[in-house]
Every structure is written in structure tokens, then in C-alpha cells.
mmCIF file of C-alpha atoms in Angstrom:
data_model
loop_
_atom_site.group_PDB
_atom_site.id
_atom_site.type_symbol
_atom_site.label_atom_id
_atom_site.label_comp_id
_atom_site.label_asym_id
_atom_site.label_seq_id
_atom_site.Cartn_x
_atom_site.Cartn_y
_atom_site.Cartn_z
ATOM 1 C CA ASN X 1 -15.170 -7.439 -11.121
ATOM 2 C CA ALA X 2 -17.569 -5.412 -9.000
ATOM 3 C CA GLY X 3 -16.395 -7.316 -5.905
ATOM 4 C CA VAL X 4 -18.886 -7.286 -3.031
ATOM 5 C CA THR X 5 -21.931 -5.059 -3.526
ATOM 6 C CA GLN X 6 -24.586 -4.095 -0.991
ATOM 7 C CA THR X 7 -27.950 -2.374 -1.304
ATOM 8 C CA PRO X 8 -29.345 -0.109 -0.071
ATOM 9 C CA LYS X 9 -26.630 2.282 1.149
ATOM 10 C CA PHE X 10 -28.955 3.915 3.675
ATOM 11 C CA GLN X 11 -32.270 2.851 5.203
ATOM 12 C CA VAL X 12 -34.575 4.236 7.882
ATOM 13 C CA LEU X 13 -37.149 1.908 9.440
ATOM 14 C CA LYS X 14 -39.782 2.200 12.098
ATOM 15 C CA THR X 15 -39.816 -0.223 15.006
ATOM 16 C CA GLY X 16 -41.512 -3.462 13.999
ATOM 17 C CA GLN X 17 -40.947 -3.126 10.259
ATOM 18 C CA SER X 18 -39.129 -5.836 8.344
ATOM 19 C CA MET X 19 -36.668 -5.505 5.516
ATOM 20 C CA THR X 20 -33.954 -7.313 3.576
ATOM 21 C CA LEU X 21 -30.403 -6.097 3.113
ATOM 22 C CA GLN X 22 -28.960 -7.352 -0.146
ATOM 23 C CA CYS X 23 -25.422 -8.628 -0.683
ATOM 24 C CA ALA X 24 -23.882 -10.020 -3.857
ATOM 25 C CA GLN X 25 -20.383 -10.998 -4.951
ATOM 26 C CA ASP X 26 -19.026 -11.859 -8.385
ATOM 27 C CA MET X 27 -15.767 -13.539 -7.333
ATOM 28 C CA ASN X 28 -17.206 -17.060 -7.036
ATOM 29 C CA HIS X 29 -16.426 -17.068 -3.317
ATOM 30 C CA GLU X 30 -17.831 -19.911 -1.262
ATOM 31 C CA TYR X 31 -17.743 -18.147 2.108
ATOM 32 C CA MET X 32 -19.943 -15.134 2.856
ATOM 33 C CA SER X 33 -20.752 -13.403 6.107
ATOM 34 C CA TRP X 34 -22.618 -10.495 7.668
ATOM 35 C CA TYR X 35 -21.196 -8.169 10.314
ATOM 36 C CA ARG X 36 -22.527 -5.200 12.189
ATOM 37 C CA GLN X 37 -20.294 -2.326 13.254
ATOM 38 C CA ASP X 38 -21.152 -0.263 16.305
ATOM 39 C CA PRO X 39 -19.084 2.542 17.883
ATOM 40 C CA GLY X 40 -16.581 1.239 20.433
ATOM 41 C CA MET X 41 -17.510 -2.410 19.807
ATOM 42 C CA GLY X 42 -15.726 -3.288 16.599
ATOM 43 C CA LEU X 43 -17.293 -5.574 14.024
ATOM 44 C CA ARG X 44 -19.359 -8.507 15.223
ATOM 45 C CA LEU X 45 -20.382 -11.535 13.177
ATOM 46 C CA ILE X 46 -24.138 -12.007 12.691
ATOM 47 C CA HIS X 47 -24.453 -14.987 10.314
ATOM 48 C CA TYR X 48 -22.250 -16.751 7.837
ATOM 49 C CA SER X 49 -22.452 -19.257 4.987
ATOM 50 C CA VAL X 50 -19.832 -21.737 3.777
ATOM 51 C CA GLY X 51 -21.630 -22.363 0.497
ATOM 52 C CA ALA X 52 -24.985 -22.360 -1.257
ATOM 53 C CA GLY X 53 -27.637 -23.924 0.945
ATOM 54 C CA ILE X 54 -25.508 -23.815 4.120
ATOM 55 C CA THR X 55 -25.795 -21.093 6.753
ATOM 56 C CA ASP X 56 -24.949 -20.812 10.428
ATOM 57 C CA GLN X 57 -25.129 -18.340 13.292
ATOM 58 C CA GLY X 58 -22.400 -15.991 14.363
ATOM 59 C CA GLU X 59 -22.082 -14.248 17.721
ATOM 60 C CA VAL X 60 -25.084 -11.871 17.467
ATOM 61 C CA PRO X 61 -27.749 -13.678 15.358
ATOM 62 C CA ASN X 62 -30.923 -12.764 17.255
ATOM 63 C CA GLY X 63 -33.430 -10.790 15.182
ATOM 64 C CA TYR X 64 -31.823 -11.688 11.856
ATOM 65 C CA ASN X 65 -32.379 -14.422 9.276
ATOM 66 C CA VAL X 66 -30.292 -15.439 6.291
ATOM 67 C CA SER X 67 -30.510 -17.828 3.360
ATOM 68 C CA ARG X 68 -28.093 -18.745 0.588
ATOM 69 C CA SER X 69 -29.813 -20.095 -2.511
ATOM 70 C CA THR X 70 -26.972 -19.165 -4.897
ATOM 71 C CA THR X 71 -23.207 -18.759 -4.581
ATOM 72 C CA GLU X 72 -23.491 -15.068 -5.499
ATOM 73 C CA ASP X 73 -26.186 -13.783 -3.122
ATOM 74 C CA PHE X 74 -26.488 -13.702 0.662
ATOM 75 C CA PRO X 75 -29.399 -11.521 1.853
ATOM 76 C CA LEU X 76 -29.890 -10.552 5.499
ATOM 77 C CA ARG X 77 -33.465 -10.219 6.765
ATOM 78 C CA LEU X 78 -34.545 -8.175 9.753
ATOM 79 C CA LEU X 79 -37.737 -9.787 10.967
ATOM 80 C CA SER X 80 -39.094 -7.044 13.239
ATOM 81 C CA ALA X 81 -36.742 -4.084 13.465
ATOM 82 C CA ALA X 82 -35.761 -2.717 16.884
ATOM 83 C CA PRO X 83 -33.811 0.457 17.782
ATOM 84 C CA SER X 84 -30.976 -1.807 19.020
ATOM 85 C CA GLN X 85 -30.471 -2.867 15.399
ATOM 86 C CA THR X 86 -29.437 0.646 14.394
ATOM 87 C CA SER X 87 -25.954 0.032 13.029
ATOM 88 C CA VAL X 88 -23.797 -0.188 9.937
ATOM 89 C CA TYR X 89 -24.019 -3.595 8.284
ATOM 90 C CA PHE X 90 -21.213 -5.086 6.230
ATOM 91 C CA CYS X 91 -21.223 -8.129 4.018
ATOM 92 C CA ALA X 92 -17.948 -9.939 3.364
ATOM 93 C CA SER X 93 -16.804 -12.830 1.212
ATOM 94 C CA SER X 94 -13.741 -15.020 0.803
ATOM 95 C CA LYS X 95 -12.691 -17.980 -1.267
ATOM 96 C CA GLY X 96 -12.661 -20.195 1.812
ATOM 97 C CA ARG X 97 -13.515 -19.481 5.424
ATOM 98 C CA LEU X 98 -9.873 -18.977 6.451
ATOM 99 C CA ASP X 99 -8.868 -16.865 3.453
ATOM 100 C CA GLU X 100 -8.538 -13.109 2.952
ATOM 101 C CA GLN X 101 -11.870 -11.370 3.561
ATOM 102 C CA PHE X 102 -13.279 -8.811 1.126
ATOM 103 C CA PHE X 103 -15.911 -6.374 2.358
ATOM 104 C CA GLY X 104 -18.781 -4.529 0.735
ATOM 105 C CA PRO X 105 -19.377 -0.755 1.162
ATOM 106 C CA GLY X 106 -21.937 -1.202 3.941
ATOM 107 C CA THR X 107 -25.572 -0.335 4.671
ATOM 108 C CA ARG X 108 -26.287 2.315 7.301
ATOM 109 C CA LEU X 109 -29.540 1.378 9.040
ATOM 110 C CA THR X 110 -31.477 3.547 11.461
ATOM 111 C CA VAL X 111 -34.459 2.143 13.364
ATOM 112 C CA LEU X 112 -36.720 4.746 14.936
ATOM 113 C CA LYS F 1 -12.056 -15.457 24.769
ATOM 114 C CA GLN F 2 -9.906 -13.682 22.187
ATOM 115 C CA GLU F 3 -9.593 -9.923 22.660
ATOM 116 C CA VAL F 4 -7.893 -7.607 20.197
ATOM 117 C CA THR F 5 -6.587 -4.204 21.263
ATOM 118 C CA GLN F 6 -5.272 -1.401 19.108
ATOM 119 C CA ILE F 7 -3.292 1.424 20.655
ATOM 120 C CA PRO F 8 -3.369 4.320 20.168
ATOM 121 C CA ALA F 9 -7.013 4.922 19.314
ATOM 122 C CA ALA F 10 -6.002 8.000 17.319
ATOM 123 C CA LEU F 11 -2.757 9.277 15.846
ATOM 124 C CA SER F 12 -1.890 12.525 14.099
ATOM 125 C CA VAL F 13 1.380 12.938 12.168
ATOM 126 C CA PRO F 14 2.832 15.330 9.583
ATOM 127 C CA GLU F 15 3.241 14.153 6.027
ATOM 128 C CA GLY F 16 6.433 12.215 5.326
ATOM 129 C CA GLU F 17 6.780 10.574 8.730
ATOM 130 C CA ASN F 18 7.248 6.835 9.111
ATOM 131 C CA LEU F 19 4.789 5.423 11.629
ATOM 132 C CA VAL F 20 3.835 2.221 13.408
ATOM 133 C CA LEU F 21 0.360 1.053 14.351
ATOM 134 C CA ASN F 22 0.029 -1.589 17.040
ATOM 135 C CA CYS F 23 -2.295 -4.558 17.440
ATOM 136 C CA SER F 24 -2.225 -6.970 20.379
ATOM 137 C CA PHE F 25 -4.266 -10.114 20.984
ATOM 138 C CA THR F 26 -4.765 -12.213 24.096
ATOM 139 C CA ASP F 27 -4.824 -15.738 22.637
ATOM 140 C CA SER F 28 -1.745 -16.653 20.601
ATOM 141 C CA ALA F 29 -3.470 -19.661 18.992
ATOM 142 C CA ILE F 30 -4.308 -17.831 15.782
ATOM 143 C CA TYR F 31 -4.583 -19.036 12.201
ATOM 144 C CA ASN F 32 -3.925 -15.674 10.563
ATOM 145 C CA LEU F 33 -4.131 -11.908 11.055
ATOM 146 C CA GLN F 34 -5.479 -9.362 8.592
ATOM 147 C CA TRP F 35 -5.013 -5.590 8.451
ATOM 148 C CA PHE F 36 -7.752 -3.423 6.944
ATOM 149 C CA ARG F 37 -8.218 0.214 6.124
ATOM 150 C CA GLN F 38 -11.590 1.945 6.531
ATOM 151 C CA ASP F 39 -12.317 5.385 5.119
ATOM 152 C CA PRO F 40 -15.145 7.419 6.718
ATOM 153 C CA GLY F 41 -18.540 6.093 5.673
ATOM 154 C CA LYS F 42 -16.975 3.330 3.584
ATOM 155 C CA GLY F 43 -16.351 -0.381 3.785
ATOM 156 C CA LEU F 44 -13.164 -2.158 4.798
ATOM 157 C CA THR F 45 -10.312 -2.542 2.339
ATOM 158 C CA SER F 46 -7.950 -5.457 2.904
ATOM 159 C CA LEU F 47 -4.323 -4.358 3.172
ATOM 160 C CA LEU F 48 -2.331 -7.404 4.248
ATOM 161 C CA LEU F 49 -2.972 -10.954 5.411
ATOM 162 C CA ILE F 50 -0.319 -12.700 7.504
ATOM 163 C CA GLN F 51 -0.493 -16.437 8.122
ATOM 164 C CA SER F 52 0.526 -17.658 11.578
ATOM 165 C CA SER F 53 3.664 -19.261 10.103
ATOM 166 C CA GLN F 54 4.838 -15.948 8.623
ATOM 167 C CA ARG F 55 6.790 -13.178 10.344
ATOM 168 C CA GLU F 56 5.931 -10.337 7.976
ATOM 169 C CA GLN F 57 4.202 -9.255 4.788
ATOM 170 C CA THR F 58 4.892 -6.260 2.585
ATOM 171 C CA SER F 59 2.811 -4.315 0.100
ATOM 172 C CA GLY F 60 4.243 -1.098 -1.280
ATOM 173 C CA ARG F 61 4.862 1.329 1.613
ATOM 174 C CA LEU F 62 3.162 -1.022 4.079
ATOM 175 C CA ASN F 63 4.877 -3.698 6.132
ATOM 176 C CA ALA F 64 3.060 -5.841 8.663
ATOM 177 C CA SER F 65 4.865 -8.012 11.181
ATOM 178 C CA LEU F 66 3.560 -10.761 13.403
ATOM 179 C CA ASP F 67 4.958 -12.053 16.695
ATOM 180 C CA LYS F 68 2.503 -14.809 17.467
ATOM 181 C CA SER F 69 4.086 -15.942 20.734
ATOM 182 C CA SER F 70 3.877 -12.470 22.258
ATOM 183 C CA GLY F 71 0.450 -11.730 20.770
ATOM 184 C CA ARG F 72 1.480 -8.689 18.770
ATOM 185 C CA SER F 73 1.384 -7.331 15.250
ATOM 186 C CA THR F 74 2.556 -4.010 13.890
ATOM 187 C CA LEU F 75 1.698 -2.165 10.705
ATOM 188 C CA TYR F 76 4.533 0.041 9.505
ATOM 189 C CA ILE F 77 3.683 2.837 7.063
ATOM 190 C CA ALA F 78 6.657 4.450 5.342
ATOM 191 C CA ALA F 79 6.710 8.047 4.156
ATOM 192 C CA SER F 80 3.110 8.750 5.165
ATOM 193 C CA GLN F 81 0.846 10.779 2.866
ATOM 194 C CA PRO F 82 -2.436 12.651 3.479
ATOM 195 C CA GLY F 83 -4.162 9.912 1.460
ATOM 196 C CA ASP F 84 -3.192 7.443 4.184
ATOM 197 C CA SER F 85 -5.632 9.156 6.563
ATOM 198 C CA ALA F 86 -8.181 6.524 7.571
ATOM 199 C CA THR F 87 -9.014 4.106 10.367
ATOM 200 C CA TYR F 88 -6.824 0.998 10.428
ATOM 201 C CA LEU F 89 -8.283 -2.227 11.811
ATOM 202 C CA CYS F 90 -6.614 -5.495 12.624
ATOM 203 C CA ALA F 91 -8.478 -8.784 12.895
ATOM 204 C CA VAL F 92 -7.290 -12.198 14.064
ATOM 205 C CA ARG F 93 -8.709 -15.592 13.204
ATOM 206 C CA GLY F 94 -8.447 -18.256 15.893
ATOM 207 C CA GLU F 95 -7.125 -21.758 15.256
ATOM 208 C CA GLY F 96 -9.723 -23.875 16.929
ATOM 209 C CA GLY F 97 -13.461 -24.156 17.179
ATOM 210 C CA PHE F 98 -15.506 -21.648 15.286
ATOM 211 C CA GLN F 99 -12.420 -19.844 13.974
ATOM 212 C CA LYS F 100 -14.214 -16.540 13.801
ATOM 213 C CA LEU F 101 -12.537 -13.277 12.868
ATOM 214 C CA VAL F 102 -12.145 -11.025 15.922
ATOM 215 C CA PHE F 103 -11.656 -7.328 15.223
ATOM 216 C CA GLY F 104 -9.938 -4.572 17.137
ATOM 217 C CA THR F 105 -11.659 -1.197 17.406
ATOM 218 C CA GLY F 106 -9.074 0.486 15.203
ATOM 219 C CA THR F 107 -6.564 3.324 15.127
ATOM 220 C CA ARG F 108 -7.753 6.533 13.481
ATOM 221 C CA LEU F 109 -4.827 8.037 11.562
ATOM 222 C CA LEU F 110 -4.632 11.640 10.363
ATOM 223 C CA VAL F 111 -1.718 12.660 8.151
ATOM 224 C CA SER F 112 -1.525 16.406 7.710
ATOM 225 C CA PRO F 113 0.112 18.118 4.698
#
């Protein structure tokens, strides 16, 4: 099993550009989520999904969109990048929402 | 609002020492607590998951305890090794409502040879 994979590892954007961060898992997990990690603030939940076709907002959803068309994939879209979105983004999955969380290696995003 | 605190923020020990990392949370109504390890520039690796009904969990040289009523968890690392150097994060999941995972900001551990 590859576990949770994320691409790209690094990305630099200019303000106003859009992009999609990819996340995939091969463990047949129903629950997937996106977090951002900023110095001194811990990890904060952006969006989550409890299964294919079902998504919902976390605590910091503004500026991000998600969709879940398959069990395996959960992409995160930045609609119009802002410097405040400079962060490290982690995707996580678990069998159910309350179960042990498994994290991907992260995407380091810089918005200039 | 649940708040998770980890003290100390950084810890440096010589190889071979037994050590304890602390995690405290303000709302004792939790469903479970998970300890993670994060190496520099890497993702989070799950170490132990403790359900609210459990008092402790063990994996190899790691032992995590949970005192739900006092809002505390500890991660005990026996016979520390340089390979244990990393940032250790705890996260709690609340019982009610959204049941989101709330993370502490971590303890950065350095084990020197």
C-alpha cells in the first residue's frame, strides 16, 4: 500500500493564480480531510469528506474548494491564491471519521 | 472551545534517557486522543490512538496514558535514541457536534548521541 499520497511536493504561485493540490489513498478509507499547518498555530481543518459525493467545510474553508467523485481521490482547489494561503497542506484519511488518521507527506505552497 | 497545549515546546536529552512528553486539553468530553510524530519537512506518522474509555496504549518503547477527567495525556519514550528526534503532536477528538480533531502545537525533541 502506498498509503496517502500528495502531489506536488512544492509549489510557488503568484497572487490570483489557481491550482489544484492532489490527494489519493489506496486503503479504501471513507473519510478524507485537508489540513493546513502554520507555525505556532498547529494544524487546522479546511474541508473534509465522509464518502464519495459528500463534502463539508472545516474551520478555515474560505478560498478553497473540494470535490469527491471517487473513494480514492480528494483534490483541494485554490480558486484565487493569496499570500495568506502560504502554508504546508496535509491530506489525511481514515476508515471512519472517528478512527485513526493517516497523513500524506504534505505540499509546501508559497504564494508571492 | 477545545484547546490543546503541549509543554515543553522543545526538549533536549542525551541518548538512553527515558522521557515524558505532556499534552493537556481544556474540554474533557473527548472521544479519543492520538499521538503523532513529525519529522522535519515530512508528514505526520500516527504513533498511538487512545479511546476515551482506555487508560493507556503501548507500542514498542512508547507508552501513552490518558487521564480524561483531568484533561491530560502523557507519551513516555523509553531508552531514547537519536532516531527519536522529531516533533511530537497530540490531537484530541471531541465527543459532540462536529467532532473535529484539535491539534497541539507540538514538542520538538532532540536526542543527542
